[in-house]
Coordinates of C-alpha atoms in Angstrom, one line a residue:
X23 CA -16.7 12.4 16.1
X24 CA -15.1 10.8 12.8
X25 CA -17.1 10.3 9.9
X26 CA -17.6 6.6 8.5
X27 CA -14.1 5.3 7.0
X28 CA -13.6 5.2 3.3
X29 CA -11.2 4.3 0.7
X30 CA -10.9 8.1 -1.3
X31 CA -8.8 8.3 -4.6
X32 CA -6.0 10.8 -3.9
X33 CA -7.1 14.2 -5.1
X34 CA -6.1 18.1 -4.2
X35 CA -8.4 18.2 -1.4
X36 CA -7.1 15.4 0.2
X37 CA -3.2 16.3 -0.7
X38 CA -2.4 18.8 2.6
X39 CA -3.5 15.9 5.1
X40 CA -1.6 13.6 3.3
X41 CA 1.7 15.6 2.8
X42 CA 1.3 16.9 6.9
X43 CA 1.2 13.3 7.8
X44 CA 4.6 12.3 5.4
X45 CA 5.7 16.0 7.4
X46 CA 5.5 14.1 10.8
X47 CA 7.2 11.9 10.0
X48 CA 4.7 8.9 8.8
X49 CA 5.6 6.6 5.5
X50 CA 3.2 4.9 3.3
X51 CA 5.5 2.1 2.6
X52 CA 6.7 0.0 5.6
X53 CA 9.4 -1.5 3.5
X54 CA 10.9 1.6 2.8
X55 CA 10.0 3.8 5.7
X56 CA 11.9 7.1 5.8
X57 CA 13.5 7.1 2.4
X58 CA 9.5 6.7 0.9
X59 CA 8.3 9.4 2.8
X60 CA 11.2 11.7 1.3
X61 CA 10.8 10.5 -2.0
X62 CA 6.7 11.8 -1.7
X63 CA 7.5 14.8 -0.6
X64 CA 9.9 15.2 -3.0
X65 CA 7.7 14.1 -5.8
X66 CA 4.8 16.1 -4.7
X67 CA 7.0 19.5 -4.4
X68 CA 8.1 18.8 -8.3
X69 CA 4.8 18.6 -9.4
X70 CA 1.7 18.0 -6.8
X71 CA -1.0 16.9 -9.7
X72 CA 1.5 14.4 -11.8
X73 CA 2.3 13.1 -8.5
X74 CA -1.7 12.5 -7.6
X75 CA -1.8 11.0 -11.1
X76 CA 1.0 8.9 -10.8
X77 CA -1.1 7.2 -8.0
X78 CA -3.8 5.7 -10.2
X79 CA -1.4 3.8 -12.8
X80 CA -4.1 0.7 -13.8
X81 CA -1.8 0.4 -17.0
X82 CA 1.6 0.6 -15.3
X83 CA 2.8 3.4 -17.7
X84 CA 4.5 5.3 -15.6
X85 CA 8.2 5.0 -14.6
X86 CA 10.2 2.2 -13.2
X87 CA 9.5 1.9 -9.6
X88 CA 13.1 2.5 -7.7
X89 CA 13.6 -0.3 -4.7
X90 CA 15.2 0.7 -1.8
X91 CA 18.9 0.1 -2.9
X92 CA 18.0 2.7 -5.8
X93 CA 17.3 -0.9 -7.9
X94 CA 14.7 0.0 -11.0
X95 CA 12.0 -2.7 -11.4
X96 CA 9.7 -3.0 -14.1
X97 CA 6.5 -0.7 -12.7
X98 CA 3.2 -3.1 -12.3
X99 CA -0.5 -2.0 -12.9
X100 CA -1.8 -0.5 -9.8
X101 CA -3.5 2.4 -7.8
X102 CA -3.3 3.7 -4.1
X103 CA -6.4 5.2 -2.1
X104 CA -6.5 7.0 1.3
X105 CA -7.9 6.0 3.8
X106 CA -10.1 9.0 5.3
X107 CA -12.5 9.3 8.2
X108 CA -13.2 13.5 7.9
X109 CA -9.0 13.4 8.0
X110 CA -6.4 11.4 6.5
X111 CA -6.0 8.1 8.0
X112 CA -3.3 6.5 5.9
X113 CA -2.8 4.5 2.7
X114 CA -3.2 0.9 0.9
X115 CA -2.6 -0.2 -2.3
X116 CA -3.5 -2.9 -4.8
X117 CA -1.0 -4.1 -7.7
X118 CA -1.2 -7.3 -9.9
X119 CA 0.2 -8.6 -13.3
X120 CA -2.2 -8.8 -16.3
X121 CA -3.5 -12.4 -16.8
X122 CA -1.9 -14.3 -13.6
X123 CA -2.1 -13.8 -10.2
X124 CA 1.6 -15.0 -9.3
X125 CA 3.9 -11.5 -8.2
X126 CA 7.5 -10.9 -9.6
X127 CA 10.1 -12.0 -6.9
X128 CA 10.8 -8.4 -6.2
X129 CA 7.2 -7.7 -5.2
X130 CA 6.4 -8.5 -1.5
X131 CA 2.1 -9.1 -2.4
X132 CA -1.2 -7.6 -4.4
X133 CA -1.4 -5.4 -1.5
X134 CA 0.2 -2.9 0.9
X135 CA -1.2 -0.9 3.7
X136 CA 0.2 1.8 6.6
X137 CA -2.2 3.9 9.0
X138 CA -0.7 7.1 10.4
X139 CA 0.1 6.4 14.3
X140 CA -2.7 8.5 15.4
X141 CA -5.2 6.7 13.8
X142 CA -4.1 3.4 14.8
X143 CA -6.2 0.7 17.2
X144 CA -9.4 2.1 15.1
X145 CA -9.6 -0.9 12.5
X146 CA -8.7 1.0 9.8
X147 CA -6.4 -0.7 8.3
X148 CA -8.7 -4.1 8.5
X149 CA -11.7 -2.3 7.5
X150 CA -9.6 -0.6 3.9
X151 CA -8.2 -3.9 3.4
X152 CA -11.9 -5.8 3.4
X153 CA -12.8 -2.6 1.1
X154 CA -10.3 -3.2 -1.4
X155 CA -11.0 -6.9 -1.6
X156 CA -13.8 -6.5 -4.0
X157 CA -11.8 -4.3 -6.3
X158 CA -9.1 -7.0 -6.6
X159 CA -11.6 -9.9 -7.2
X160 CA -13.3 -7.5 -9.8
X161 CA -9.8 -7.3 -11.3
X162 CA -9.9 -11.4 -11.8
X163 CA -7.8 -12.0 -9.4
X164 CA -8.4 -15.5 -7.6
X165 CA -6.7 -14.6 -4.3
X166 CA -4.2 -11.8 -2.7
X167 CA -0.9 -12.1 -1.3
X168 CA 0.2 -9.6 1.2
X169 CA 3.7 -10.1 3.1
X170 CA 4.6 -8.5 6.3
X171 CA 7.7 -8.5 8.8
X172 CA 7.1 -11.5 10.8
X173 CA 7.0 -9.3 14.3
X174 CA 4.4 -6.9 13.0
X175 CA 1.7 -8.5 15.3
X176 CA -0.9 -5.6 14.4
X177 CA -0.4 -6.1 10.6
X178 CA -0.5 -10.3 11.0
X179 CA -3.7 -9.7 13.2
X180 CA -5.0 -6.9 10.5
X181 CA -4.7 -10.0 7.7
X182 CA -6.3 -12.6 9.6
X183 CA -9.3 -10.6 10.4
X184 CA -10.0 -10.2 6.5
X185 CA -9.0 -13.9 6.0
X186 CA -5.6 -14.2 5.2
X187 CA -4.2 -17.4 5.7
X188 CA -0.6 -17.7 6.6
X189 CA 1.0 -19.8 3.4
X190 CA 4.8 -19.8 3.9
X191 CA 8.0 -17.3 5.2
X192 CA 9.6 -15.7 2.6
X193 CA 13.0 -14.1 2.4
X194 CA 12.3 -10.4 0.5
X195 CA 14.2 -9.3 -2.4
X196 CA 17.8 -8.2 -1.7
X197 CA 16.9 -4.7 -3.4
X198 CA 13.9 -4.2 -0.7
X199 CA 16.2 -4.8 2.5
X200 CA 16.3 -8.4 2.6
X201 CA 15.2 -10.1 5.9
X202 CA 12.2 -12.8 6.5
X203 CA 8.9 -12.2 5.9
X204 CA 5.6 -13.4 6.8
X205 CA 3.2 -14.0 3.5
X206 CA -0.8 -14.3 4.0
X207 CA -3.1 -15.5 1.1
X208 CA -6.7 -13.8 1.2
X209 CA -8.8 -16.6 -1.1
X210 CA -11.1 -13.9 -3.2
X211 CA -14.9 -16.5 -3.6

């Protein structure tokens, strides 16, 4: 039976499950799918701690973040925590801009989240989401923008159950893929 789900800052312990999921094949960004999950591994074989470190940037001093034409965009505060239920579920993230809560163009929304295909239909990914809510808020941020591809149904669902509110279709950044996108404001009270 799996333990309770909770949001756990990536650490050593954790860093096996997480580079056996990337291993089979899952990616922690849905925009950039296989070419993310090669670019973890590859970061993680390079240096495993700096690349846990790298995960909990709050001051966004680390490196240019590279889109998926190779593009370099200005890196935004941020951190990433697993999702983990006695094994590694998957991932979501929460990024924003000091003293606004509008994103740069080339930034899809405040947050982004992927559960591993074996862990999916458990409410994960709604239950991390409500989880990282507070932390947001706590950051001063009034609400949260999240984007998905318009046919992900389980992601559109995942975002209404936590109160997103679908505000517009959006085209995404030329450097990210292009293509229409769905984007959901969660109202933070």
């Amino acid at each position: 039976m799996p333990e309770p789900l909770r949001l756990v800052m990536p650490a050593p312990i954790y860093l096996p499950a997480y580079r056996a999921a990337l291993e089979a094949g899952w990616s922690p960004d849905t925009v950039m799918g296989n070419l993310a999950t090669q670019r973890e591994l590859d970061r993680i074989d390079r240096g495993a701690i700096a690349f846990l470190l790298s995960l909990d940037d709050p001051k966004a001093k680390g490196p240019p973040v590279l889109m998926k034409d190779g593009t370099p965009r200005p890196r935004l505060p941020g951190y990433r925590r697993w999702m983990w239920d006695g094994e590694f579920c998957g991932s979501i993230s929460l990024r924003w801009q000091e003293g606004t809560a509008a994103m740069p163009d080339y930034c899809p929304g405040h947050i982004g989240f992927s559960v591993v295909p074996w862990k999916r239909g458990h409410g994960y990914a709604a239950q991390a989401l409500g989880a990282l809510l507070p932390e947001a808020r706590g950051r001063g941020l009034p609400h949260v923008d999240l984007t998905t591809n318009i046919d992900n149904d389980a992601a559109r669902r995942t975002i209404e159950r936590c109160g997103g509110i679908l505000v517009d279709h959006v085209e995404k950044d030329a450097s990210d893929g292009g293509g229409r996108a769905a984007r959901y404001r969660i109202i933070l009270g």
